[in-house]
mmCIF file of C-alpha atoms (C1' of nucleotides) and ligand atoms in Angstrom:
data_model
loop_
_atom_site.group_PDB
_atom_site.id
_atom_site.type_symbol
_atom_site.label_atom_id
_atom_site.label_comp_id
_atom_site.label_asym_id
_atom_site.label_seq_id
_atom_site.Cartn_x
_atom_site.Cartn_y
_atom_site.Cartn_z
ATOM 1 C CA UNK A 28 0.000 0.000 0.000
ATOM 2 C CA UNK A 29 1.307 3.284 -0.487
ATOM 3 C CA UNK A 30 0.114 6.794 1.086
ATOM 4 C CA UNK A 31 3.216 9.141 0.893
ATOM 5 C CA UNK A 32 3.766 12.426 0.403
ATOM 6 C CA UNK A 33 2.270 12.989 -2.904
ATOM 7 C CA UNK A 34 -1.423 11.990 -1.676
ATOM 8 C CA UNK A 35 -0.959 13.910 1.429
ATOM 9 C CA UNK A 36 0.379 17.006 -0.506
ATOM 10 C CA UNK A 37 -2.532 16.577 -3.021
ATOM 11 C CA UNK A 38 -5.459 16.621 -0.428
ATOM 12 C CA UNK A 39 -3.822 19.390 1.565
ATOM 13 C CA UNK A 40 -3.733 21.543 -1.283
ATOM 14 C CA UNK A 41 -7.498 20.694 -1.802
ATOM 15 C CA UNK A 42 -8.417 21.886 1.597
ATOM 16 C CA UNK A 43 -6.472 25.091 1.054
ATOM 17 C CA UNK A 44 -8.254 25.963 -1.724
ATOM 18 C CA UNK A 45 -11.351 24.757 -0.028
ATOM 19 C CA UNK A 46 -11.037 26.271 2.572
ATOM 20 C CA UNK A 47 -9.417 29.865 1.004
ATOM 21 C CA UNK A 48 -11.546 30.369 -2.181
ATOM 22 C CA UNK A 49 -14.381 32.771 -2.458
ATOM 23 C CA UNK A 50 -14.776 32.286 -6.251
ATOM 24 C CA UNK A 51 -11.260 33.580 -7.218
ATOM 25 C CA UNK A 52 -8.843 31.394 -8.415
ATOM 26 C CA UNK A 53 -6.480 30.319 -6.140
ATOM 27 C CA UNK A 54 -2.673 30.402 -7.326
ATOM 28 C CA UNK A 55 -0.233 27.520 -6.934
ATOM 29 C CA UNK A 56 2.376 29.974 -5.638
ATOM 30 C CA UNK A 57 -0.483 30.738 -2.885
ATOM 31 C CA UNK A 58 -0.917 27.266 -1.933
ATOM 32 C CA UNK A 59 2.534 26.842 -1.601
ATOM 33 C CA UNK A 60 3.845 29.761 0.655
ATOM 34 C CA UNK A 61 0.566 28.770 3.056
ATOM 35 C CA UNK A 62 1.332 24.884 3.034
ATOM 36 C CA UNK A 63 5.007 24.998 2.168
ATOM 37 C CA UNK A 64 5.047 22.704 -0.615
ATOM 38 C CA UNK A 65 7.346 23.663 -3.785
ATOM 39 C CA UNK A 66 5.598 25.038 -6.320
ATOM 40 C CA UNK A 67 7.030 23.045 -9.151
ATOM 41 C CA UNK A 68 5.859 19.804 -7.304
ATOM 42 C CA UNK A 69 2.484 21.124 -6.717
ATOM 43 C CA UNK A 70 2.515 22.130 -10.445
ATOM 44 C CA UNK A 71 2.654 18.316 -11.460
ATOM 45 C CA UNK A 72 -0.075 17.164 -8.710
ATOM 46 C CA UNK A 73 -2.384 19.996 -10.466
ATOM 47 C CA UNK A 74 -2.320 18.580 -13.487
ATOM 48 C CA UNK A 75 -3.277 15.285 -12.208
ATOM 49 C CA UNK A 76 -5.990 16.802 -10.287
ATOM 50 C CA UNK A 77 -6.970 18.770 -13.477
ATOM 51 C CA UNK A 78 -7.173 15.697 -15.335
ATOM 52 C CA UNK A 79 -9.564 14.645 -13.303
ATOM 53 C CA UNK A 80 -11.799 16.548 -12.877
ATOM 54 C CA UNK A 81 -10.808 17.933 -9.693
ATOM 55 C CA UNK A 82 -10.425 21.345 -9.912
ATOM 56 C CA UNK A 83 -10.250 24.096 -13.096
ATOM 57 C CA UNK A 84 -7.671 26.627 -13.878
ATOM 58 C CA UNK A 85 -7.489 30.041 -15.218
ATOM 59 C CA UNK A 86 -4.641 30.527 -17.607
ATOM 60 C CA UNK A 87 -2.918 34.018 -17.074
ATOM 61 C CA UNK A 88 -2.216 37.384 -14.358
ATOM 62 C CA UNK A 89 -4.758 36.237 -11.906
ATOM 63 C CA UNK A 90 -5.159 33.040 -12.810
ATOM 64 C CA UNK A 91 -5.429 30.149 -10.454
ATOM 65 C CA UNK A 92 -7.091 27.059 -9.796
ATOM 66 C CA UNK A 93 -10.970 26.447 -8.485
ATOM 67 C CA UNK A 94 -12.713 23.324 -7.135
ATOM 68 C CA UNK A 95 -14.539 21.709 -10.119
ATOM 69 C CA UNK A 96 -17.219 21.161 -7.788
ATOM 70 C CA UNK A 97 -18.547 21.705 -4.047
ATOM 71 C CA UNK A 98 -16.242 20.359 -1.646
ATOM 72 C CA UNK A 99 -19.235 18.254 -0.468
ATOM 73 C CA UNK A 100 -19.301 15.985 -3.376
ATOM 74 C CA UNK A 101 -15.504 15.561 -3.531
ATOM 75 C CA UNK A 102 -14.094 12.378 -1.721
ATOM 76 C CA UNK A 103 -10.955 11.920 -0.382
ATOM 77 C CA UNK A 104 -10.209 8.718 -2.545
ATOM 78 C CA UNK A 105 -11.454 10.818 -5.561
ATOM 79 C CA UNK A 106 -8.202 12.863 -4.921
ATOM 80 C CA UNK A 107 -6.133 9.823 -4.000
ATOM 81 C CA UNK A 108 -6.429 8.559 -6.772
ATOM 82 C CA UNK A 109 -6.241 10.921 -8.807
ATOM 83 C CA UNK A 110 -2.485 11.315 -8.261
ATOM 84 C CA UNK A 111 -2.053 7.659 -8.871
ATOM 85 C CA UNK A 112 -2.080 6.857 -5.074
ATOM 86 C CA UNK A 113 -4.053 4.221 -5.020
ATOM 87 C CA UNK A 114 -4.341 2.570 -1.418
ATOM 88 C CA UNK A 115 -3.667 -1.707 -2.871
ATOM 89 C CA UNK A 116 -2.860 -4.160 -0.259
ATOM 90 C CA UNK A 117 -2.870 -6.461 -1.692
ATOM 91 C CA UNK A 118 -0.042 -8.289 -3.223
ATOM 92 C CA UNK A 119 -1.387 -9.944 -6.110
ATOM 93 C CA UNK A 120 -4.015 -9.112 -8.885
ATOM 94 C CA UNK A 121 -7.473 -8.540 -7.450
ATOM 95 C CA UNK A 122 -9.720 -9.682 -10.108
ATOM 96 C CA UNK A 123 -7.290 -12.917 -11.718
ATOM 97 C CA UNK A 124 -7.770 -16.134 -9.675
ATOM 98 C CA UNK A 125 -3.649 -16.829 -9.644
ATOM 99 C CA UNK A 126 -2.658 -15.691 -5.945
ATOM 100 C CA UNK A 127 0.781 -13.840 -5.363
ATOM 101 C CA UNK A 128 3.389 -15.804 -6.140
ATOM 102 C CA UNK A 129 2.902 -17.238 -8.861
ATOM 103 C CA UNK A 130 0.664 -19.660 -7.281
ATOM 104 C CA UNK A 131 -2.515 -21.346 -8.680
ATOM 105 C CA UNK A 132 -4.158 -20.561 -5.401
ATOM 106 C CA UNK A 133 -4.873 -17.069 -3.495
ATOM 107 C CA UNK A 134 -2.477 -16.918 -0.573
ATOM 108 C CA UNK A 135 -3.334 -17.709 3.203
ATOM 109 C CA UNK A 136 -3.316 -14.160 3.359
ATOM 110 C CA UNK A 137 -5.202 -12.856 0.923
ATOM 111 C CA UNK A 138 -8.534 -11.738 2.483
ATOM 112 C CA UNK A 139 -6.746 -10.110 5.437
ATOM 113 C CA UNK A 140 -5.875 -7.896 2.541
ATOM 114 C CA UNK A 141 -8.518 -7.506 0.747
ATOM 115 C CA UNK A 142 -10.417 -6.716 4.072
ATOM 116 C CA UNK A 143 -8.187 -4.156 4.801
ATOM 117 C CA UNK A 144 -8.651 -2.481 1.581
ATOM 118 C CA UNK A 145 -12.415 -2.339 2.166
ATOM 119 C CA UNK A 146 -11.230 -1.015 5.198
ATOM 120 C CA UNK A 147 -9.526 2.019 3.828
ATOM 121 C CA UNK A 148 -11.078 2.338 0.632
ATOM 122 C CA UNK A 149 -14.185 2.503 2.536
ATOM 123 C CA UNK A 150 -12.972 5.138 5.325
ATOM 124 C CA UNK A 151 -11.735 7.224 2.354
ATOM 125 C CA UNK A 152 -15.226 7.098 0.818
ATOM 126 C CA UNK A 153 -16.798 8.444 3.618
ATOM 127 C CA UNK A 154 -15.112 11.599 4.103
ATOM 128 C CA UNK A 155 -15.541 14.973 1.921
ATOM 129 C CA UNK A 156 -13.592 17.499 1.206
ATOM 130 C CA UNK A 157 -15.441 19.743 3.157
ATOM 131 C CA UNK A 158 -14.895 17.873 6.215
ATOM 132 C CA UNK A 159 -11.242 19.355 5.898
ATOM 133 C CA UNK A 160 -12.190 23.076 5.662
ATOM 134 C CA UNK A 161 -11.233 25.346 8.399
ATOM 135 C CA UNK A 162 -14.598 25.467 8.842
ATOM 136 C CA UNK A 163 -15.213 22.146 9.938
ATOM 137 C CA UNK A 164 -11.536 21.953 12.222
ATOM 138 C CA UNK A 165 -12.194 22.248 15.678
ATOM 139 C CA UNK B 21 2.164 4.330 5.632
ATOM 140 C CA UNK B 22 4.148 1.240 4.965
ATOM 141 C CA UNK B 23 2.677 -2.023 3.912
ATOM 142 C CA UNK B 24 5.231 -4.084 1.368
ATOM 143 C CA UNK B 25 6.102 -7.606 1.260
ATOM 144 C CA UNK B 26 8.467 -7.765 4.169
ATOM 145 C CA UNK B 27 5.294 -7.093 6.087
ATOM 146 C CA UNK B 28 2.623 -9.476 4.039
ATOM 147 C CA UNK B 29 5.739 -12.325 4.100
ATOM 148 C CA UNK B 30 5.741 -12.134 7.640
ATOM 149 C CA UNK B 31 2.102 -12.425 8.148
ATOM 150 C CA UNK B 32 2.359 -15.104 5.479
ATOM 151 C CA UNK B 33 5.080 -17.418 7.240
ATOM 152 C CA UNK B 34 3.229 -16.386 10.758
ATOM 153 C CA UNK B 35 0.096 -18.103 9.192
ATOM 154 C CA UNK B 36 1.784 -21.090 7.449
ATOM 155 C CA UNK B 37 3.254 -21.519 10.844
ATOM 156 C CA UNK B 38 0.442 -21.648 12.700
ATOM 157 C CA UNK B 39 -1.448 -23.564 10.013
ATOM 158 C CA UNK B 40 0.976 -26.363 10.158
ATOM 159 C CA UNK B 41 2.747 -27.222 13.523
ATOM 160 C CA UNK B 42 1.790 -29.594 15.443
ATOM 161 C CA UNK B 43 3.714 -29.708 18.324
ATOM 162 C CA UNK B 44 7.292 -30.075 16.138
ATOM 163 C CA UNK B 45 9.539 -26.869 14.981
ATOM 164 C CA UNK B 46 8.556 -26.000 11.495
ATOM 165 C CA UNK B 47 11.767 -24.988 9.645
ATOM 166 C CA UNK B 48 12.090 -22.201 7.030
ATOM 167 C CA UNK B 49 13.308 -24.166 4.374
ATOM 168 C CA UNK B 50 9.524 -25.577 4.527
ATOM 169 C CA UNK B 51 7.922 -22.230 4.893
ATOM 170 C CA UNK B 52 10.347 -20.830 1.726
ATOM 171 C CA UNK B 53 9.169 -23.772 -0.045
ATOM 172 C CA UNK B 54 5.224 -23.828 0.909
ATOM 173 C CA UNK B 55 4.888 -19.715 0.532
ATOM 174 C CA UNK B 56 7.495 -19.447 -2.020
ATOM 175 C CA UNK B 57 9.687 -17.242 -0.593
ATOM 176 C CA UNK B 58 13.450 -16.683 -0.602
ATOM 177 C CA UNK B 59 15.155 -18.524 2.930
ATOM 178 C CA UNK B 60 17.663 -16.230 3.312
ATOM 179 C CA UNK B 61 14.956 -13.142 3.043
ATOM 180 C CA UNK B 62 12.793 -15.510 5.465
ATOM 181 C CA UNK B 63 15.541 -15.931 7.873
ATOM 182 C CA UNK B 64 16.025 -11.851 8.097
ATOM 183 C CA UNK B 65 12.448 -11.688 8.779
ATOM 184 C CA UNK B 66 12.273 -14.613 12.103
ATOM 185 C CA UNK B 67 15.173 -12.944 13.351
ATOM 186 C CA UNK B 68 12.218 -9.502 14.178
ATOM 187 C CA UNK B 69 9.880 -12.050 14.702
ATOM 188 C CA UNK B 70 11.899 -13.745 17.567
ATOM 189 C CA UNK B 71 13.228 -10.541 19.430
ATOM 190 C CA UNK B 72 9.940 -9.641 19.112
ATOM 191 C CA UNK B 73 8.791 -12.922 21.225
ATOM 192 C CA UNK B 74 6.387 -13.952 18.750
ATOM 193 C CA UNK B 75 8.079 -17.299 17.996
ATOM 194 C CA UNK B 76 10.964 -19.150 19.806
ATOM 195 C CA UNK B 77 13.791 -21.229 17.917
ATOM 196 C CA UNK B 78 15.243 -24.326 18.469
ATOM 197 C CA UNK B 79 18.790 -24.657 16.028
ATOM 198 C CA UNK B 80 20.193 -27.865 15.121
ATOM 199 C CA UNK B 81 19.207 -30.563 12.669
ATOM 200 C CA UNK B 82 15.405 -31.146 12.952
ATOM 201 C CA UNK B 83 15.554 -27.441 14.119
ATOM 202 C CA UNK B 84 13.181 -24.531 12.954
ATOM 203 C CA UNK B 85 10.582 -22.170 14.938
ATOM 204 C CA UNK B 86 7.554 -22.359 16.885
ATOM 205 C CA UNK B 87 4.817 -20.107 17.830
ATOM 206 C CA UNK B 88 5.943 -18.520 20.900
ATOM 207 C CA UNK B 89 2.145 -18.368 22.310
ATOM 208 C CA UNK B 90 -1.100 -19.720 20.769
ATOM 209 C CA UNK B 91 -1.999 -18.208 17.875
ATOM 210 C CA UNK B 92 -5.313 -17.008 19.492
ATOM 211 C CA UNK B 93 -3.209 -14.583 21.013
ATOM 212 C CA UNK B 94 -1.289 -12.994 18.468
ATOM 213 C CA UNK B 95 -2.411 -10.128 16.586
ATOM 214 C CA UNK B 96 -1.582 -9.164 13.129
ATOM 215 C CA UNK B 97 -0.497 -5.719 14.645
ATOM 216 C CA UNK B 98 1.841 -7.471 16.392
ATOM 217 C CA UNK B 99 3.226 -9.167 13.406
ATOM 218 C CA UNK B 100 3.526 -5.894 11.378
ATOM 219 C CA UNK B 101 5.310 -4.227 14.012
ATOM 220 C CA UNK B 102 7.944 -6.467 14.980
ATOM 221 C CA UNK B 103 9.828 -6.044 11.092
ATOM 222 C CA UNK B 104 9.096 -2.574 11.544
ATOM 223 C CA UNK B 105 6.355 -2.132 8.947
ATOM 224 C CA UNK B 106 4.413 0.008 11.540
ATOM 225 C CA UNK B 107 1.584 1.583 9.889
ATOM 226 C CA UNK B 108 2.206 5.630 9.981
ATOM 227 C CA UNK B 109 -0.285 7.454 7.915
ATOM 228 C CA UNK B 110 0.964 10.914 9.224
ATOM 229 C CA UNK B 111 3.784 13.017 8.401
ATOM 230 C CA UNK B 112 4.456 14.784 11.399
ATOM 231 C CA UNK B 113 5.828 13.170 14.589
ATOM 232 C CA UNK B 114 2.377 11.997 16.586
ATOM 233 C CA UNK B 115 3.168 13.427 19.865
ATOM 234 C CA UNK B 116 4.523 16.762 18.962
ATOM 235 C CA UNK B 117 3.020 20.083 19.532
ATOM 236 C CA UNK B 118 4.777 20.714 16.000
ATOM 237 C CA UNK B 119 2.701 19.961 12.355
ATOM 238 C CA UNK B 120 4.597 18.287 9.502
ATOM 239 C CA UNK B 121 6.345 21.262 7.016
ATOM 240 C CA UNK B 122 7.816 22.324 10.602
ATOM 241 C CA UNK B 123 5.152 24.681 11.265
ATOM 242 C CA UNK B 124 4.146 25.664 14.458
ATOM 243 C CA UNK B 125 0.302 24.218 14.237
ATOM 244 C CA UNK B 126 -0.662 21.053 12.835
ATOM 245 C CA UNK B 127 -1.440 20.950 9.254
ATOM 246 C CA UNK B 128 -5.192 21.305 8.191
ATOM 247 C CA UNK B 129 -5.113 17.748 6.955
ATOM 248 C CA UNK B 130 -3.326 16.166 10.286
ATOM 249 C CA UNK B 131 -6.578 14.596 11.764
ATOM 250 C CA UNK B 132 -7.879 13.276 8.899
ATOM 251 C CA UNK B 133 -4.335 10.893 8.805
ATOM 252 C CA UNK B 134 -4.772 10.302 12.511
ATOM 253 C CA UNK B 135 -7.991 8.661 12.036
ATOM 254 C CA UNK B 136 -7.151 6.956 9.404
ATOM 255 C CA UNK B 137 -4.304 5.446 11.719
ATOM 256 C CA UNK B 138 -6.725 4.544 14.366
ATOM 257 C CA UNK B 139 -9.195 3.028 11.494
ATOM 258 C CA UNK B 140 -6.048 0.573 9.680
ATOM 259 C CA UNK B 141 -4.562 0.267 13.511
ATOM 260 C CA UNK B 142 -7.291 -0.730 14.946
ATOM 261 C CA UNK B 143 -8.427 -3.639 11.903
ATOM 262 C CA UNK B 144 -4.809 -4.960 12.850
ATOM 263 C CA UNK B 145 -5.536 -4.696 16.595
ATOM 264 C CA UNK B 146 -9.152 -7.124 16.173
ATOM 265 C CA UNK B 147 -7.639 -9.690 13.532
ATOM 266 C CA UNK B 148 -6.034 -12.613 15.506
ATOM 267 C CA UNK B 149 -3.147 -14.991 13.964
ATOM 268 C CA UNK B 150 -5.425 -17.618 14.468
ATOM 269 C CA UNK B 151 -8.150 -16.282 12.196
ATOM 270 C CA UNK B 152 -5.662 -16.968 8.955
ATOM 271 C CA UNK B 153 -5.183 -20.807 9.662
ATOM 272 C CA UNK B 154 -6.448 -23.313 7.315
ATOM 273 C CA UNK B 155 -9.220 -24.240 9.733
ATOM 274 C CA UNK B 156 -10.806 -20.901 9.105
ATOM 275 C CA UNK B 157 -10.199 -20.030 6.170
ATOM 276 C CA UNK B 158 -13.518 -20.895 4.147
ATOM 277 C "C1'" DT C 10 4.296 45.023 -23.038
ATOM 278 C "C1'" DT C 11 5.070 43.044 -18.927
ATOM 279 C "C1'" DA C 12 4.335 40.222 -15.149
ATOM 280 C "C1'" DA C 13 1.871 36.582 -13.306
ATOM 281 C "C1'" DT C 14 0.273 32.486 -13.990
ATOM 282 C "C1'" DC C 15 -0.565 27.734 -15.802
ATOM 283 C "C1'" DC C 16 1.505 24.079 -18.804
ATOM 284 C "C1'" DC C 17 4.905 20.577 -20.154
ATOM 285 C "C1'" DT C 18 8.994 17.587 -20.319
ATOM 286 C "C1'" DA C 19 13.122 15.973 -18.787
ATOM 287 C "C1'" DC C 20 16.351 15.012 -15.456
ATOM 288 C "C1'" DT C 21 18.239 13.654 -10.887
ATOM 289 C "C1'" DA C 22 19.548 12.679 -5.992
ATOM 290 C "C1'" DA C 23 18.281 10.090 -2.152
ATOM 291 C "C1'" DA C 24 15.896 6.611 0.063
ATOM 292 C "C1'" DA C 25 13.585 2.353 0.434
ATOM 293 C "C1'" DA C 26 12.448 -2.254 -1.070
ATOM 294 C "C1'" DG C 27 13.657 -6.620 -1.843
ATOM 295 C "C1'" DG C 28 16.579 -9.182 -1.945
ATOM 296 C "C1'" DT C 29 21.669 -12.141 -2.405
ATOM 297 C "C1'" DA C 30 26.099 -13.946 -0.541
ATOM 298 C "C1'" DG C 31 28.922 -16.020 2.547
ATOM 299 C "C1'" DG C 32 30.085 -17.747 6.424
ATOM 300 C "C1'" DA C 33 29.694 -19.028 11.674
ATOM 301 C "C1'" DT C 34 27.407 -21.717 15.157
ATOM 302 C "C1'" DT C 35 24.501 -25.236 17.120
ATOM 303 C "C1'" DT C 36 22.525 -29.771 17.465
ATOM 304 C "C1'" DC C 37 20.596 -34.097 15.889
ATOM 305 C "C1'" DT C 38 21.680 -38.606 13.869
ATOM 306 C "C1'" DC C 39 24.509 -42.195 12.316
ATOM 307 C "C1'" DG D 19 33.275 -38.034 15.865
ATOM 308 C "C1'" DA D 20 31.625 -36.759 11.176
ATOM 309 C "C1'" DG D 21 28.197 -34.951 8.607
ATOM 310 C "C1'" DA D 22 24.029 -32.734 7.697
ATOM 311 C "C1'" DA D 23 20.446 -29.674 8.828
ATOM 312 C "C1'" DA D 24 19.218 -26.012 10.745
ATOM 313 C "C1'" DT D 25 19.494 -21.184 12.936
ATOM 314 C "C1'" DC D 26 22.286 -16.989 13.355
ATOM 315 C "C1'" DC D 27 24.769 -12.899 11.704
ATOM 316 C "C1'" DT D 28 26.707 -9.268 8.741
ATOM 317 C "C1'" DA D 29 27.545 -7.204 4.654
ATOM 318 C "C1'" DC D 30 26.509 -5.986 0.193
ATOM 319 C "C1'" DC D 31 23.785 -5.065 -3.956
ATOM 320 C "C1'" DT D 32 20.261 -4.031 -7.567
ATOM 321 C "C1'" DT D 33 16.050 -2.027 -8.772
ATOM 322 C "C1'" DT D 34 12.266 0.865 -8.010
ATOM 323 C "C1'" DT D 35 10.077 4.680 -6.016
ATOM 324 C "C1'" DT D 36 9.957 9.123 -4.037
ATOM 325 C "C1'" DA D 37 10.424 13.704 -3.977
ATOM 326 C "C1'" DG D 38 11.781 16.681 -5.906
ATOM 327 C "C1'" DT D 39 14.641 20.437 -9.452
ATOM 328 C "C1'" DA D 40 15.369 22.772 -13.868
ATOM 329 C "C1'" DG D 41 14.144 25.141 -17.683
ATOM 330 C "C1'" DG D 42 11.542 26.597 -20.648
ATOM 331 C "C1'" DG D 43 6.792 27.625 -23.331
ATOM 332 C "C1'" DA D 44 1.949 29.440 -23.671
ATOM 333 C "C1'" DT D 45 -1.734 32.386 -22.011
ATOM 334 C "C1'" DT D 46 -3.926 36.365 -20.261
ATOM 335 C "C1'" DA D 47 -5.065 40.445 -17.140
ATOM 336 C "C1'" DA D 48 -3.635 44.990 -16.319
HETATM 337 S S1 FES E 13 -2.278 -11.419 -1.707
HETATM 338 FE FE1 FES E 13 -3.722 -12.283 -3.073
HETATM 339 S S2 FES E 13 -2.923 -14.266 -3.238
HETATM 340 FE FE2 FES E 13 -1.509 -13.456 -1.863
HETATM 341 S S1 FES E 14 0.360 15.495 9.228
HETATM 342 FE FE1 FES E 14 0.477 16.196 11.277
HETATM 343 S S2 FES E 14 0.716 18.296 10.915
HETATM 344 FE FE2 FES E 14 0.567 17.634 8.893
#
DNA sequence: TTAATCCCTACTAAAAAGGTAGGATTTCTC
DNA sequence: GAGAAATCCTACCTTTTTAGTAGGGATTAA
């Protein structure tokens, strides 16, 4: 499973704008001095979020980026994966019937794995982007 | 967060272990053969596994390991810690008045990772060893 | 026209993952 | 006592991933 930087960078610089934007775009270079993350990094999560579907940007002097829709109809795992962090826990391919290794047979292991990607996958569901605002922090 | 094969392999050899002893030490060239996976990698792996008094050894021809307690009593947490595949879903250090970026507040995104700690932490805290043996595994 | 901004591609340094190699030590069995 | 089977221990190595940096190009508001 992975969850590094990249994911955590992408959905903190969703909240910001969440949480900053009153219509305007929001620039990168914004984002960046408030959650000190380099801008050229943030640059190449943006387009991923772009892609899809995430957020919009204004070209230009003023430009910036916007949510593509309300924060409450944007889940964490949309952003997740949207920067190719996908949370897999498992070892070998879900949907073949070969297990990891090779084998004919799914592994002793294999639904304690698959379990705990419900697990996640499901947590990651449930919360919204607007549960992130600064609204919302207590 | 971590979760790679050193981690799975463990839980893997932990369950083949507890699947198949009865009574005698189980040695790793059995295990390496059973779960295909590499003896000397195996080996690296027991040696956590023992410190971490979740097995015991006995060396010697006719040698291997053994459960250290039953298997009711061993928790896949356990397991993942002791080859230091802790799950750690935040970026910042936990206990620390300090947020990750080395600001002086926690970042807007820090309690969504914390829960999601608890959530995975807490799946690893309910599963039991003894729910991966062959016996319950439908 | 200029400055701010997004857009795009390529490169790279550092760390982590996933091992391999080689030998030392212990203990059972013949 | 010799050999074989096993754990123990340390060092090294290769590949992949992460987390960026660099350098420019295109667009647009003022
Ligand atoms: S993880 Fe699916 S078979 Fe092992
Ligand atoms: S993850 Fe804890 S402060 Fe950002």
């Amino acid at each position: 499973m992975k969850l590094t930087n990249k994911g955590r960078y992408a959905v903190m610089a969703m909240a910001d704008l969440a949480s900053n934007s009153n219509e305007r775009p929001i620039s990168l270079s914004e984002i960046s001095i408030r959650q000190n993350i380099s801008l050229a990094y943030l640059e190449q999560i943006f387009i991923k979020l772009k892609i899809n579907n995430l957020v919009k940007s204004s070209r230009g002097a003023n430009g910036g980026y916007t949510l593509f829709k309300p924060a409450t109809e944007i889940k964490i795992s949309n952003i997740i994966n949207a920067v190719d962090e996908e949370v897999k826990t498992l070892n070998c391919k879900k949907h073949s019937k070969r297990g990891c290794n090779n084998k004919a047979v799914k592994c002793i292991t294999h639904n304690l794995w698959d379990q705990l990607d419900q697990h996640i996958n499901g947590f990651f569901e449930k919360v919204k982007l607007q549960d992130l605002t600064k609204q919302n922090q207590k």
